[in-house]
Amino acid sequence: MIVQCHQDLSREEYERVYKKLEEFGCQVTEVVTQLGHYFVALAKRDIDIRRVGHLDGVADVHRVSDSYKLVSRKWKVDPTSVDLGDGVVIQSGGLSLMAGPCSIEGEEQVRAVAAHLKAHGVSIMRGGVYKPRTSPYSFRGVGLDGLKMWSACAKEFGLKIISEVLAVEQIEGMAEYVDIFQVGARNAQNFSLLHELGQVDKPVLIKRGMSSTIEELLQSAEYVFSSGNEKLMLCERGIRTFERAYRNTLDLNAVPVLKEKSHLPVIVDPSHGIGVRRFVEPMALAGIIAGCDGLLVEISPSPEAALSDGDQTLDFRESANLFEKAKVVHRLREGESLQGVDEARARIGG
Amino acid sequence: MIVQCHQDLSREEYERVYKKLEEFGCQVTEVVTQLGHYFVALAKRDIDIRRVGHLDGVADVHRVSDSYKLVSRKWKVDPTSVDLGDGVVIQSGGLSLMAGPCSIEGEEQVRAVAAHLKAHGVSIMRGGVYKPRTSPYSFRGVGLDGLKMWSACAKEFGLKIISEVLAVEQIEGMAEYVDIFQVGARNAQNFSLLHELGQVDKPVLIKRGMSSTIEELLQSAEYVFSSGNEKLMLCERGIRTFERAYRNTLDLNAVPVLKEKSHLPVIVDPSHGIGVRRFVEPMALAGIIAGCDGLLVEISPSPEAALSDGDQTLDFRESANLFEKAKVVHRLREGESLQGVDEARARIGG
Amino acid sequence: MIVQCHQDLSREEYERVYKKLEEFGCQVTEVVTQLGHYFVALAKRDIDIRRVGHLDGVADVHRVSDSYKLVSRKWKVDPTSVDLGDGVVIQSGGLSLMAGPCSIEGEEQVRAVAAHLKAHGVSIMRGGVYKPRTSPYSFRGVGLDGLKMWSACAKEFGLKIISEVLAVEQIEGMAEYVDIFQVGARNAQNFSLLHELGQVDKPVLIKRGMSSTIEELLQSAEYVFSSGNEKLMLCERGIRTFERAYRNTLDLNAVPVLKEKSHLPVIVDPSHGIGVRRFVEPMALAGIIAGCDGLLVEISPSPEAALSDGDQTLDFRESANLFEKAKVVHRLREGESLQGVDEARARIGG
Amino acid sequence: MIVQCHQDLSREEYERVYKKLEEFGCQVTEVVTQLGHYFVALAKRDIDIRRVGHLDGVADVHRVSDSYKLVSRKWKVDPTSVDLGDGVVIQSGGLSLMAGPCSIEGEEQVRAVAAHLKAHGVSIMRGGVYKPRTSPYSFRGVGLDGLKMWSACAKEFGLKIISEVLAVEQIEGMAEYVDIFQVGARNAQNFSLLHELGQVDKPVLIKRGMSSTIEELLQSAEYVFSSGNEKLMLCERGIRTFERAYRNTLDLNAVPVLKEKSHLPVIVDPSHGIGVRRFVEPMALAGIIAGCDGLLVEISPSPEAALSDGDQTLDFRESANLFEKAKVVHRLREGESLQGVDEARARIGG
């Protein structure tokens, strides 16, 4: 059960609600986010929710049978929008393009990418400054100094930034410079990191773990939300299967399923998803038609020379083509030619 | 190495080519299909292919490094079209819609579906008369008599038929009535069945096995081709992964990869692929954008009452909407708005 | 519900039972095997089984809630023994060693292996004469003539034979010469083949499919049993996972689980299971401790020269060592040192 | 290439070696552990290792072609022993039993388990004080205070302690009280945590991630070693597959493979591995025969009442039986009856 409180809940009201929920035998978690004040109450037996709903300070009460609660669409039917400021909003039905190099390498690279994005109307730049690498001997990123340089450039070009955070101790340093924290697949169940990201007022994009189920991904998001941060996005980036013809198996089934189960925006990362440069475009466009709200794509001025993931990185020409096609496909999805079909048929009783 | 022969290869020429290939130390398989005459020659060491190419009767010689040969695009760059007659052709760049019930149940059902397909411009009807069922106590299909009834109806409506063949002993009986033999996921490596289907002059659609790799699927097609039948289609229908939120994990990555590796048409089955009725449409449309040449969809006048697979079966309104949207998305994919982007940019040096 | 009938069920009794079950609204399948006469009755609602149990001709009635029925241990608690004659019995608590080459190649090879097995007290020889090969260009086995030669040799050495059957049309020819039909992983859901093997009075070993669940494997066995053959064995041979360090992932978890769920003997194939010669022994011994009733192992006089699967095949010295160790480990499992522990502790109230 | 230095390497020698390796074009990582001083040098081209080997301060130079280096058995053939003091040593060929509750709950529980372990000669107690839980609303452990209480009890009983660390910020607090840090499956690629555990002089057991390959597990261990800590153990605890009959699929194939690839001890966790109480024993014993050096088992005075993982937890009678059988199976593995077979046969030319 989710008990939604009025924003101006008084201390007295708070205590009365809390006490009442405990009287009902519930295990109660208080959640205070940037946007709301909630109690998540797990009851062992059935409770008449009206007996909670009429308490002072309570705005609404919802039963949620899912194992995840606050990220479920069962209580919050309206989709969540994540506003990055300056008119950049990630939202259901939209198409937020996020692109950039796997690793931030230097100012020249950053400027080239930023200018390219700007020229093509892309407003969010991705890039790694802390890199999770399977081998300890691989390049692990330029770190905080690189992030500062990148952030300054991005501001100059009017771009927002998304970058992966690997560890709790990086959050504080990064928070000032990034617009979105990205949690990578390997940290999808790093609950300590998720908890801490709940304490920051900064949007978080959570990638699905390599073998995370849909439910586990939503539970990971629940960690952040229940710790205090509801500016969240989910990202499908490919799962691990037996197939060896691609790096990962981009699981587009997750897109409509996540959109139905949760009110959070859903982003698709076709670059890691299929991991083969020339197949990134078809998978990206398929993700859009399947209903995603944004793309996270690896691009570089010179993929061949990239310090990491060059095999799946688009060059400028390829990415420019992708951006243009993405917009066309998105317009089709949202426009009358597709959306209108169901309505028209419903009208004529088709 | 694939040695393509002239259609009118004489007995003498045949023997000379065969002998020469053996002299080179090759393991030679002679392949005679409806459309051509080939030798597949596996050499243990490098051979100068010109020494084969100049022989009488030889039209062309190709090296193919893939484990599969005849179905590879390395020797046959032009895509294969499968012509069912009466103007119904499954081909690269096209969109062949195939729809119908999981199981053929009776004439009333067949006529209702046939009329519905006819009304919406769909020219291929699917349906099972022999059903592969995990449990021996489940309904196993109406059999050959049902197929005959269905075939008669289909002819009346001007529809082509695709139906699954489960066993070698069914081939002969079915051949007269079906337009496409379907090999199901559980028989994807039933090599005996694949071999026998190579001896029939009837198109074959091969579904990917639940845990078949891309390469194994292509090898299964190679079985049919090398046994004499090159009227083939490949079908992605979902693989088995750890995820439990859907019946199978429809693997759309397979679409662009199969299109690149093989010259055969690629069909997507979103119904088995995701296995949840309300998600069939987004996955079908995503498959089209990803590049597939056709869809195989389960529809029924009354999915709730279907003897099998009702949970993933669309009703008439849903399927009519899907057909219409599929055509819109297909037109987009093939039209100037998408196809033109790469060309335009290439022209302007973008 | 399984209705077990008396062996001498009269025609009249048969019809009365059948009719009664139909009256109860059951879907009834009559099963007549070499050993018994059963009705499998699937009821839509709860039935008082005493009302069936008291009918003439009925020996016993069991409710079985599993999706598989006749192979379930819920009705037949006593384990099934498969008697091959001449004192060779595959049974629960025993250790039936089956070994031999992947492919039968020639008489010299067969005689060498047979003599080796004889010398080490192994009484069942494995070997393939029809080979399921991913590529149509690979060696597909010596066929029926090879089987005849092998069978003659085996008889000379007093050995029993197990060999894979790939297709319905091979059953009749093979039946005279093999002692056990093996259904391979790729045919684990070839229901047509399973059904036909139910019509033969010859033991059948069913391998788990590459991505078959435990339940699907049991359903495959149910196909054979319900078609008339209850001389059955189950075989774990490795499943397909993401791991690439071994050929397959031998799933020993299946051993205790299958032993609990079914009354059929459980065999482990460590050769295909892990697919790496030097790891076959530890996995084989682990399978024994985990509770399997037999091993299926690939051995050859000269693994390096084998026409198939040489990488996972043991030579004579390795296999002799394995046989000896297998017996030691089996004696430990069945002897007082392990079996006695639970009993002793139970006695002293430990 | 691994350059092993003398323990008393001088500053001057250090610099000379480092410079020389750089001259050869290597990417050099200096590694100083509790036990040694190494350079890991990744060369882009072939180097004559003798030109490094003769330098002052260098004890030995080894080429290691694996992607992991320091944990590979290619340079360190002798197995690593992890000494916990007081005669408790985890080592190859041994059998270190580690048992205890999933979660530490209170002193009564701890004392009961400790006494039970003591009585059965088990010297390492496991228990969670920080619990990684999929849902944020589940019990997350008693924390540091609970650890202190537990540690005091354990000392009283002469037991060593292993407990999971979830986050970098927990390391310092826990270090004084635990004898082994456990890295859980969900943190198997939390590189930040692995790196920090490299800076502590305290043994670390690394569990394989749910979808980690063998190579990735070894790379995770490489992170810790290369950060300065070579007191390491690897743990197989079940991988994620399609199978739903067990919680995870305990992958015993990993045991002989890890033992061959690495010099580190290999522990098996059958409790998480199969996740079903009555199957823990056969899988544990199978792990021993397959060659593992220890077991990690969940036990509790009252599994039914446990706050987490009760379904896979053994009670005292079950665990006492398991300990006794484990020792019997281990003695068999190490004793003459098995070990002697290969030697005896080799001697007689068998």
Tab-separated table of C-alpha atoms in Angstrom, chain B residues 11-139:
chain	number	residue	atom	x	y	z
B	11	ARG	CA	26.789	-35.953	-67.613
B	12	GLU	CA	30.297	-35.775	-68.948
B	13	GLU	CA	30.875	-32.302	-67.620
B	14	TYR	CA	29.449	-33.298	-64.286
B	15	GLU	CA	31.910	-36.132	-63.954
B	16	ARG	CA	34.856	-34.026	-65.004
B	17	VAL	CA	34.048	-31.359	-62.425
B	18	TYR	CA	33.447	-33.897	-59.706
B	19	LYS	CA	36.690	-35.705	-60.461
B	20	LYS	CA	38.692	-32.509	-60.569
B	21	LEU	CA	37.353	-31.423	-57.170
B	22	GLU	CA	38.271	-34.778	-55.710
B	23	GLU	CA	41.719	-34.484	-57.194
B	24	PHE	CA	42.085	-31.247	-55.297
B	25	GLY	CA	41.379	-33.220	-52.128
B	26	CYS	CA	37.905	-31.792	-51.621
B	27	GLN	CA	34.974	-33.441	-49.895
B	28	VAL	CA	32.292	-32.907	-52.561
B	29	THR	CA	28.508	-32.717	-52.203
B	30	GLU	CA	26.434	-32.463	-55.335
B	31	VAL	CA	23.348	-30.318	-54.919
B	32	VAL	CA	20.559	-30.254	-57.468
B	33	THR	CA	17.673	-27.952	-56.627
B	34	GLN	CA	14.629	-26.676	-58.467
B	35	LEU	CA	16.720	-23.747	-59.607
B	36	GLY	CA	20.293	-24.792	-59.939
B	37	HIS	CA	23.056	-27.328	-59.944
B	38	TYR	CA	25.923	-26.869	-57.515
B	39	PHE	CA	28.872	-28.591	-55.986
B	40	VAL	CA	29.761	-27.772	-52.408
B	41	ALA	CA	33.425	-28.613	-52.089
B	42	LEU	CA	35.166	-28.512	-48.739
B	43	ALA	CA	38.872	-28.275	-49.237
B	44	LYS	CA	41.439	-29.080	-46.619
B	45	ARG	CA	43.941	-26.716	-48.158
B	46	ASP	CA	43.897	-23.628	-50.315
B	47	ILE	CA	42.901	-24.102	-53.934
B	48	ASP	CA	43.251	-21.736	-56.849
B	49	ILE	CA	39.582	-21.431	-57.736
B	50	ARG	CA	40.401	-20.424	-61.289
B	51	ARG	CA	41.506	-24.002	-61.915
B	52	VAL	CA	37.904	-25.010	-61.263
B	53	GLY	CA	36.275	-21.985	-62.814
B	54	HIS	CA	37.538	-22.629	-66.308
B	55	LEU	CA	36.071	-26.148	-66.520
B	56	ASP	CA	33.235	-26.743	-68.963
B	57	GLY	CA	29.856	-26.624	-67.318
B	58	VAL	CA	31.005	-24.328	-64.524
B	59	ALA	CA	29.259	-20.958	-64.384
B	60	ASP	CA	30.955	-19.509	-61.346
B	61	VAL	CA	33.047	-20.437	-58.321
B	62	HIS	CA	32.846	-18.763	-54.904
B	63	ARG	CA	34.804	-19.133	-51.747
B	64	VAL	CA	32.560	-19.134	-48.651
B	65	SER	CA	34.348	-19.062	-45.340
B	66	ASP	CA	31.152	-19.471	-43.299
B	67	SER	CA	30.286	-22.874	-41.845
B	68	TYR	CA	27.067	-22.705	-43.902
B	69	LYS	CA	27.600	-22.289	-47.611
B	70	LEU	CA	24.613	-22.263	-49.951
B	71	VAL	CA	22.480	-20.052	-47.724
B	72	SER	CA	25.312	-17.573	-47.247
B	73	ARG	CA	25.223	-14.156	-48.806
B	74	LYS	CA	28.928	-14.418	-49.437
B	75	TRP	CA	28.289	-16.163	-52.746
B	76	LYS	CA	24.754	-15.060	-53.551
B	77	VAL	CA	24.520	-11.358	-52.951
B	78	ASP	CA	21.109	-10.984	-54.531
B	79	PRO	CA	18.317	-11.776	-52.115
B	80	THR	CA	16.207	-14.855	-52.719
B	81	SER	CA	12.529	-14.412	-53.561
B	82	VAL	CA	10.048	-17.151	-52.833
B	83	ASP	CA	7.212	-17.128	-55.330
B	84	LEU	CA	3.997	-18.829	-54.193
B	85	GLY	CA	2.178	-18.154	-57.438
B	86	ASP	CA	-0.752	-15.851	-58.164
B	87	GLY	CA	1.445	-12.866	-57.509
B	88	VAL	CA	2.225	-13.790	-53.928
B	89	VAL	CA	5.968	-13.382	-53.517
B	90	ILE	CA	8.008	-13.308	-50.316
B	91	GLN	CA	10.992	-11.157	-50.938
B	92	SER	CA	13.592	-8.895	-49.469
B	93	GLY	CA	12.245	-5.408	-48.969
B	94	GLY	CA	8.680	-6.626	-49.079
B	95	LEU	CA	6.272	-7.272	-46.241
B	96	SER	CA	4.508	-10.603	-46.426
B	97	LEU	CA	1.785	-10.840	-43.855
B	98	MET	CA	0.905	-14.353	-42.719
B	99	ALA	CA	-1.816	-14.660	-40.136
B	100	GLY	CA	-4.258	-17.137	-38.753
B	101	PRO	CA	-5.130	-19.259	-35.771
B	102	CYS	CA	-2.640	-21.313	-33.819
B	103	SER	CA	-4.772	-24.403	-34.473
B	104	ILE	CA	-7.228	-25.013	-37.275
B	105	GLU	CA	-10.381	-26.012	-35.426
B	106	GLY	CA	-13.245	-26.095	-37.872
B	107	GLU	CA	-14.711	-24.698	-41.047
B	108	GLU	CA	-16.569	-21.858	-39.400
B	109	GLN	CA	-13.360	-20.624	-37.806
B	110	VAL	CA	-11.416	-21.036	-41.040
B	111	ARG	CA	-13.978	-19.140	-43.103
B	112	ALA	CA	-14.142	-16.302	-40.604
B	113	VAL	CA	-10.385	-15.878	-40.585
B	114	ALA	CA	-10.077	-16.237	-44.348
B	115	ALA	CA	-12.700	-13.568	-44.949
B	116	HIS	CA	-10.998	-11.276	-42.471
B	117	LEU	CA	-7.613	-11.724	-44.138
B	118	LYS	CA	-9.109	-11.199	-47.568
B	119	ALA	CA	-10.779	-8.021	-46.394
B	120	HIS	CA	-7.475	-6.629	-45.178
B	121	GLY	CA	-5.332	-7.596	-48.122
B	122	VAL	CA	-3.447	-10.374	-46.363
B	123	SER	CA	-2.679	-13.181	-48.774
B	124	ILE	CA	-1.142	-15.948	-46.639
B	125	MET	CA	-3.037	-17.789	-43.926
B	126	ARG	CA	-1.275	-19.681	-41.163
B	127	GLY	CA	-2.737	-22.490	-39.096
B	128	GLY	CA	-1.671	-25.682	-37.378
B	129	VAL	CA	-3.188	-29.049	-38.187
B	130	TYR	CA	-0.442	-31.058	-36.499
B	131	LYS	CA	0.433	-29.402	-33.192
B	132	PRO	CA	3.673	-29.969	-31.299
B	133	ARG	CA	2.521	-30.021	-27.677
B	134	THR	CA	4.721	-30.347	-24.627
B	135	SER	CA	2.149	-32.606	-23.013
B	136	PRO	CA	0.912	-35.732	-24.783
B	137	TYR	CA	-2.540	-35.059	-23.354
B	138	SER	CA	-2.993	-31.701	-25.096
B	139	PHE	CA	-4.962	-31.232	-28.311
